[in-house]
């Protein structure tokens, strides 16, 4: 059965170079994306450029199930267990990362988590898509 491609964002810079060594920072890349019609999902991330120097530093793109409601729109109802994590590891060339999503609900939230373990750059230009199947 064919799937549908849902673009999450076009090429965008994520820079974690200024993090203190041994810390992480989380950015909400997509607050809510509807996927209620689908039972299978694949998160595909392209690192167009990357400058991740240390072998332990990384940028993770994490999908979480979320359950927004009009009854309480100011509250973020986000599951604590990730549906999937695509990891962009150290290196300096273009790369693609993907993960099959598990146990996702009607909506997903996509986070970008940069972890800078020791000195050295940790940045990348990323774009991402969801491939969803009924």
mmCIF file with all atom_site columns, C-alpha atoms in Angstrom:
data_model
loop_
_atom_site.group_PDB
_atom_site.id
_atom_site.type_symbol
_atom_site.label_atom_id
_atom_site.label_alt_id
_atom_site.label_comp_id
_atom_site.label_asym_id
_atom_site.label_entity_id
_atom_site.label_seq_id
_atom_site.pdbx_PDB_ins_code
_atom_site.Cartn_x
_atom_site.Cartn_y
_atom_site.Cartn_z
_atom_site.occupancy
_atom_site.B_iso_or_equiv
_atom_site.pdbx_formal_charge
_atom_site.auth_seq_id
_atom_site.auth_comp_id
_atom_site.auth_asym_id
_atom_site.auth_atom_id
_atom_site.pdbx_PDB_model_num
ATOM 1   C CA . UNK A 1 1   ? 0.000   0.000  0.000  1.00 0.00 ? 1   UNK A CA 1
ATOM 2   C CA . UNK A 1 2   ? 1.431   3.408  -0.909 1.00 0.00 ? 2   UNK A CA 1
ATOM 3   C CA . UNK A 1 3   ? 2.107   5.984  1.760  1.00 0.00 ? 3   UNK A CA 1
ATOM 4   C CA . UNK A 1 4   ? 1.711   9.722  2.034  1.00 0.00 ? 4   UNK A CA 1
ATOM 5   C CA . UNK A 1 5   ? 4.668   12.040 2.550  1.00 0.00 ? 5   UNK A CA 1
ATOM 6   C CA . UNK A 1 6   ? 4.086   14.811 5.072  1.00 0.00 ? 6   UNK A CA 1
ATOM 7   C CA . UNK A 1 7   ? 6.853   17.442 5.026  1.00 0.00 ? 7   UNK A CA 1
ATOM 8   C CA . UNK A 1 8   ? 7.687   18.575 8.565  1.00 0.00 ? 8   UNK A CA 1
ATOM 9   C CA . UNK A 1 9   ? 10.127  21.392 7.744  1.00 0.00 ? 9   UNK A CA 1
ATOM 10  C CA . UNK A 1 10  ? 12.433  22.516 4.945  1.00 0.00 ? 10  UNK A CA 1
ATOM 11  C CA . UNK A 1 11  ? 16.177  22.887 5.436  1.00 0.00 ? 11  UNK A CA 1
ATOM 12  C CA . UNK A 1 12  ? 16.703  24.684 8.741  1.00 0.00 ? 12  UNK A CA 1
ATOM 13  C CA . UNK A 1 13  ? 19.801  25.329 10.863 1.00 0.00 ? 13  UNK A CA 1
ATOM 14  C CA . UNK A 1 14  ? 20.075  23.814 14.333 1.00 0.00 ? 14  UNK A CA 1
ATOM 15  C CA . UNK A 1 15  ? 23.082  25.112 16.250 1.00 0.00 ? 15  UNK A CA 1
ATOM 16  C CA . UNK A 1 16  ? 24.106  23.684 19.617 1.00 0.00 ? 16  UNK A CA 1
ATOM 17  C CA . UNK A 1 17  ? 27.704  24.955 19.506 1.00 0.00 ? 17  UNK A CA 1
ATOM 18  C CA . UNK A 1 18  ? 27.260  27.235 22.523 1.00 0.00 ? 18  UNK A CA 1
ATOM 19  C CA . UNK A 1 19  ? 26.007  24.567 24.901 1.00 0.00 ? 19  UNK A CA 1
ATOM 20  C CA . UNK A 1 20  ? 28.110  23.904 27.953 1.00 0.00 ? 20  UNK A CA 1
ATOM 21  C CA . UNK A 1 21  ? 29.970  20.629 27.577 1.00 0.00 ? 21  UNK A CA 1
ATOM 22  C CA . UNK A 1 22  ? 27.922  17.742 28.916 1.00 0.00 ? 22  UNK A CA 1
ATOM 23  C CA . UNK A 1 23  ? 24.519  19.361 28.366 1.00 0.00 ? 23  UNK A CA 1
ATOM 24  C CA . UNK A 1 24  ? 21.569  19.062 26.012 1.00 0.00 ? 24  UNK A CA 1
ATOM 25  C CA . UNK A 1 25  ? 19.011  21.488 24.616 1.00 0.00 ? 25  UNK A CA 1
ATOM 26  C CA . UNK A 1 26  ? 15.563  20.653 23.259 1.00 0.00 ? 26  UNK A CA 1
ATOM 27  C CA . UNK A 1 27  ? 13.775  22.634 20.533 1.00 0.00 ? 27  UNK A CA 1
ATOM 28  C CA . UNK A 1 28  ? 10.166  21.978 19.534 1.00 0.00 ? 28  UNK A CA 1
ATOM 29  C CA . UNK A 1 29  ? 10.424  21.688 15.754 1.00 0.00 ? 29  UNK A CA 1
ATOM 30  C CA . UNK A 1 30  ? 6.760   20.783 15.138 1.00 0.00 ? 30  UNK A CA 1
ATOM 31  C CA . UNK A 1 31  ? 4.241   21.229 17.939 1.00 0.00 ? 31  UNK A CA 1
ATOM 32  C CA . UNK A 1 32  ? 1.477   19.076 16.447 1.00 0.00 ? 32  UNK A CA 1
ATOM 33  C CA . UNK A 1 33  ? 1.146   17.061 13.251 1.00 0.00 ? 33  UNK A CA 1
ATOM 34  C CA . UNK A 1 34  ? -2.044  15.104 12.602 1.00 0.00 ? 34  UNK A CA 1
ATOM 35  C CA . UNK A 1 35  ? -1.642  11.420 11.796 1.00 0.00 ? 35  UNK A CA 1
ATOM 36  C CA . UNK A 1 36  ? -4.923  9.931  13.026 1.00 0.00 ? 36  UNK A CA 1
ATOM 37  C CA . UNK A 1 37  ? -5.658  8.114  9.747  1.00 0.00 ? 37  UNK A CA 1
ATOM 38  C CA . UNK A 1 38  ? -2.441  6.120  9.766  1.00 0.00 ? 38  UNK A CA 1
ATOM 39  C CA . UNK A 1 39  ? -1.118  3.030  11.500 1.00 0.00 ? 39  UNK A CA 1
ATOM 40  C CA . UNK A 1 40  ? 2.474   3.027  10.230 1.00 0.00 ? 40  UNK A CA 1
ATOM 41  C CA . UNK A 1 41  ? 4.959   5.851  10.185 1.00 0.00 ? 41  UNK A CA 1
ATOM 42  C CA . UNK A 1 42  ? 8.564   6.520  9.226  1.00 0.00 ? 42  UNK A CA 1
ATOM 43  C CA . UNK A 1 43  ? 10.434  9.658  10.285 1.00 0.00 ? 43  UNK A CA 1
ATOM 44  C CA . UNK A 1 44  ? 13.082  10.622 7.721  1.00 0.00 ? 44  UNK A CA 1
ATOM 45  C CA . UNK A 1 45  ? 15.676  13.297 8.540  1.00 0.00 ? 45  UNK A CA 1
ATOM 46  C CA . UNK A 1 46  ? 18.205  14.724 6.112  1.00 0.00 ? 46  UNK A CA 1
ATOM 47  C CA . UNK A 1 47  ? 21.347  16.409 7.423  1.00 0.00 ? 47  UNK A CA 1
ATOM 48  C CA . UNK A 1 48  ? 22.227  18.616 4.442  1.00 0.00 ? 48  UNK A CA 1
ATOM 49  C CA . UNK A 1 49  ? 25.326  19.803 6.251  1.00 0.00 ? 49  UNK A CA 1
ATOM 50  C CA . UNK A 1 50  ? 26.637  18.838 9.663  1.00 0.00 ? 50  UNK A CA 1
ATOM 51  C CA . UNK A 1 51  ? 29.497  19.861 11.889 1.00 0.00 ? 51  UNK A CA 1
ATOM 52  C CA . UNK A 1 52  ? 29.394  17.481 14.834 1.00 0.00 ? 52  UNK A CA 1
ATOM 53  C CA . UNK A 1 53  ? 32.968  17.139 16.035 1.00 0.00 ? 53  UNK A CA 1
ATOM 54  C CA . UNK A 1 54  ? 32.996  14.901 19.091 1.00 0.00 ? 54  UNK A CA 1
ATOM 55  C CA . UNK A 1 55  ? 32.094  11.227 18.690 1.00 0.00 ? 55  UNK A CA 1
ATOM 56  C CA . UNK A 1 56  ? 29.685  11.406 21.643 1.00 0.00 ? 56  UNK A CA 1
ATOM 57  C CA . UNK A 1 57  ? 27.916  14.597 20.546 1.00 0.00 ? 57  UNK A CA 1
ATOM 58  C CA . UNK A 1 58  ? 24.722  14.168 18.526 1.00 0.00 ? 58  UNK A CA 1
ATOM 59  C CA . UNK A 1 59  ? 21.491  15.690 17.316 1.00 0.00 ? 59  UNK A CA 1
ATOM 60  C CA . UNK A 1 60  ? 18.378  13.596 17.846 1.00 0.00 ? 60  UNK A CA 1
ATOM 61  C CA . UNK A 1 61  ? 15.013  14.118 16.195 1.00 0.00 ? 61  UNK A CA 1
ATOM 62  C CA . UNK A 1 62  ? 12.417  12.627 18.523 1.00 0.00 ? 62  UNK A CA 1
ATOM 63  C CA . UNK A 1 63  ? 8.721   11.939 17.856 1.00 0.00 ? 63  UNK A CA 1
ATOM 64  C CA . UNK A 1 64  ? 6.284   11.852 20.776 1.00 0.00 ? 64  UNK A CA 1
ATOM 65  C CA . UNK A 1 65  ? 2.568   11.131 20.751 1.00 0.00 ? 65  UNK A CA 1
ATOM 66  C CA . UNK A 1 66  ? 0.587   14.146 21.877 1.00 0.00 ? 66  UNK A CA 1
ATOM 67  C CA . UNK A 1 67  ? -3.105  14.619 22.590 1.00 0.00 ? 67  UNK A CA 1
ATOM 68  C CA . UNK A 1 68  ? -4.125  18.271 22.228 1.00 0.00 ? 68  UNK A CA 1
ATOM 69  C CA . UNK A 1 69  ? -7.645  19.262 23.203 1.00 0.00 ? 69  UNK A CA 1
ATOM 70  C CA . UNK A 1 70  ? -9.802  22.331 22.638 1.00 0.00 ? 70  UNK A CA 1
ATOM 71  C CA . UNK A 1 71  ? -11.077 21.910 26.198 1.00 0.00 ? 71  UNK A CA 1
ATOM 72  C CA . UNK A 1 72  ? -7.666  22.841 27.622 1.00 0.00 ? 72  UNK A CA 1
ATOM 73  C CA . UNK A 1 73  ? -5.530  24.279 24.785 1.00 0.00 ? 73  UNK A CA 1
ATOM 74  C CA . UNK A 1 74  ? -2.845  25.740 27.055 1.00 0.00 ? 74  UNK A CA 1
ATOM 75  C CA . UNK A 1 75  ? -1.850  22.318 28.432 1.00 0.00 ? 75  UNK A CA 1
ATOM 76  C CA . UNK A 1 76  ? 0.595   20.144 26.501 1.00 0.00 ? 76  UNK A CA 1
ATOM 77  C CA . UNK A 1 77  ? -0.528  16.533 26.811 1.00 0.00 ? 77  UNK A CA 1
ATOM 78  C CA . UNK A 1 78  ? 2.574   14.682 25.623 1.00 0.00 ? 78  UNK A CA 1
ATOM 79  C CA . UNK A 1 79  ? 3.371   11.025 26.269 1.00 0.00 ? 79  UNK A CA 1
ATOM 80  C CA . UNK A 1 80  ? 6.583   10.378 28.218 1.00 0.00 ? 80  UNK A CA 1
ATOM 81  C CA . UNK A 1 81  ? 7.807   7.550  25.972 1.00 0.00 ? 81  UNK A CA 1
ATOM 82  C CA . UNK A 1 82  ? 9.095   8.457  22.515 1.00 0.00 ? 82  UNK A CA 1
ATOM 83  C CA . UNK A 1 83  ? 7.490   6.870  19.455 1.00 0.00 ? 83  UNK A CA 1
ATOM 84  C CA . UNK A 1 84  ? 10.889  6.965  17.755 1.00 0.00 ? 84  UNK A CA 1
ATOM 85  C CA . UNK A 1 85  ? 14.263  8.728  17.613 1.00 0.00 ? 85  UNK A CA 1
ATOM 86  C CA . UNK A 1 86  ? 16.371  9.414  14.508 1.00 0.00 ? 86  UNK A CA 1
ATOM 87  C CA . UNK A 1 87  ? 19.978  10.250 15.379 1.00 0.00 ? 87  UNK A CA 1
ATOM 88  C CA . UNK A 1 88  ? 22.419  12.403 13.429 1.00 0.00 ? 88  UNK A CA 1
ATOM 89  C CA . UNK A 1 89  ? 25.814  11.350 14.741 1.00 0.00 ? 89  UNK A CA 1
ATOM 90  C CA . UNK A 1 90  ? 29.198  13.031 14.505 1.00 0.00 ? 90  UNK A CA 1
ATOM 91  C CA . UNK A 1 91  ? 30.670  13.811 11.122 1.00 0.00 ? 91  UNK A CA 1
ATOM 92  C CA . UNK A 1 92  ? 30.946  16.509 8.486  1.00 0.00 ? 92  UNK A CA 1
ATOM 93  C CA . UNK A 1 93  ? 29.169  15.113 5.419  1.00 0.00 ? 93  UNK A CA 1
ATOM 94  C CA . UNK A 1 94  ? 25.538  14.910 4.367  1.00 0.00 ? 94  UNK A CA 1
ATOM 95  C CA . UNK A 1 95  ? 23.645  11.989 5.839  1.00 0.00 ? 95  UNK A CA 1
ATOM 96  C CA . UNK A 1 96  ? 20.119  10.623 6.165  1.00 0.00 ? 96  UNK A CA 1
ATOM 97  C CA . UNK A 1 97  ? 18.661  9.125  9.344  1.00 0.00 ? 97  UNK A CA 1
ATOM 98  C CA . UNK A 1 98  ? 15.321  7.408  9.785  1.00 0.00 ? 98  UNK A CA 1
ATOM 99  C CA . UNK A 1 99  ? 13.259  5.566  12.348 1.00 0.00 ? 99  UNK A CA 1
ATOM 100 C CA . UNK A 1 100 ? 10.072  3.514  12.150 1.00 0.00 ? 100 UNK A CA 1
ATOM 101 C CA . UNK A 1 101 ? 7.564   4.956  14.588 1.00 0.00 ? 101 UNK A CA 1
ATOM 102 C CA . UNK A 1 102 ? 5.884   2.704  17.141 1.00 0.00 ? 102 UNK A CA 1
ATOM 103 C CA . UNK A 1 103 ? 2.718   3.154  19.178 1.00 0.00 ? 103 UNK A CA 1
ATOM 104 C CA . UNK A 1 104 ? 1.868   6.599  17.909 1.00 0.00 ? 104 UNK A CA 1
ATOM 105 C CA . UNK A 1 105 ? -1.540  8.173  18.340 1.00 0.00 ? 105 UNK A CA 1
ATOM 106 C CA . UNK A 1 106 ? -3.594  10.745 16.511 1.00 0.00 ? 106 UNK A CA 1
ATOM 107 C CA . UNK A 1 107 ? -0.972  13.500 16.768 1.00 0.00 ? 107 UNK A CA 1
ATOM 108 C CA . UNK A 1 108 ? 2.806   13.682 16.933 1.00 0.00 ? 108 UNK A CA 1
ATOM 109 C CA . UNK A 1 109 ? 5.152   16.305 18.339 1.00 0.00 ? 109 UNK A CA 1
ATOM 110 C CA . UNK A 1 110 ? 8.649   16.487 16.844 1.00 0.00 ? 110 UNK A CA 1
ATOM 111 C CA . UNK A 1 111 ? 11.565  17.658 18.995 1.00 0.00 ? 111 UNK A CA 1
ATOM 112 C CA . UNK A 1 112 ? 15.190  18.311 18.066 1.00 0.00 ? 112 UNK A CA 1
ATOM 113 C CA . UNK A 1 113 ? 17.597  17.526 20.902 1.00 0.00 ? 113 UNK A CA 1
ATOM 114 C CA . UNK A 1 114 ? 21.215  18.621 20.635 1.00 0.00 ? 114 UNK A CA 1
ATOM 115 C CA . UNK A 1 115 ? 23.769  17.052 22.985 1.00 0.00 ? 115 UNK A CA 1
ATOM 116 C CA . UNK A 1 116 ? 27.265  18.514 23.162 1.00 0.00 ? 116 UNK A CA 1
ATOM 117 C CA . UNK A 1 117 ? 29.375  16.138 25.250 1.00 0.00 ? 117 UNK A CA 1
ATOM 118 C CA . UNK A 1 118 ? 32.739  17.910 25.153 1.00 0.00 ? 118 UNK A CA 1
ATOM 119 C CA . UNK A 1 119 ? 34.285  20.800 23.263 1.00 0.00 ? 119 UNK A CA 1
ATOM 120 C CA . UNK A 1 120 ? 33.748  21.086 19.534 1.00 0.00 ? 120 UNK A CA 1
ATOM 121 C CA . UNK A 1 121 ? 30.912  22.086 17.281 1.00 0.00 ? 121 UNK A CA 1
ATOM 122 C CA . UNK A 1 122 ? 27.491  20.448 17.266 1.00 0.00 ? 122 UNK A CA 1
ATOM 123 C CA . UNK A 1 123 ? 25.332  21.866 14.474 1.00 0.00 ? 123 UNK A CA 1
ATOM 124 C CA . UNK A 1 124 ? 23.510  20.769 11.327 1.00 0.00 ? 124 UNK A CA 1
ATOM 125 C CA . UNK A 1 125 ? 21.163  21.963 8.602  1.00 0.00 ? 125 UNK A CA 1
ATOM 126 C CA . UNK A 1 126 ? 18.232  19.551 8.774  1.00 0.00 ? 126 UNK A CA 1
ATOM 127 C CA . UNK A 1 127 ? 15.001  18.855 6.912  1.00 0.00 ? 127 UNK A CA 1
ATOM 128 C CA . UNK A 1 128 ? 12.456  16.199 7.817  1.00 0.00 ? 128 UNK A CA 1
ATOM 129 C CA . UNK A 1 129 ? 9.435   14.291 6.491  1.00 0.00 ? 129 UNK A CA 1
ATOM 130 C CA . UNK A 1 130 ? 6.965   11.755 7.808  1.00 0.00 ? 130 UNK A CA 1
ATOM 131 C CA . UNK A 1 131 ? 5.968   8.868  5.557  1.00 0.00 ? 131 UNK A CA 1
ATOM 132 C CA . UNK A 1 132 ? 2.604   7.591  6.788  1.00 0.00 ? 132 UNK A CA 1
ATOM 133 C CA . UNK A 1 133 ? 0.633   4.487  5.731  1.00 0.00 ? 133 UNK A CA 1
ATOM 134 C CA . UNK A 1 134 ? -2.971  3.535  6.429  1.00 0.00 ? 134 UNK A CA 1
#
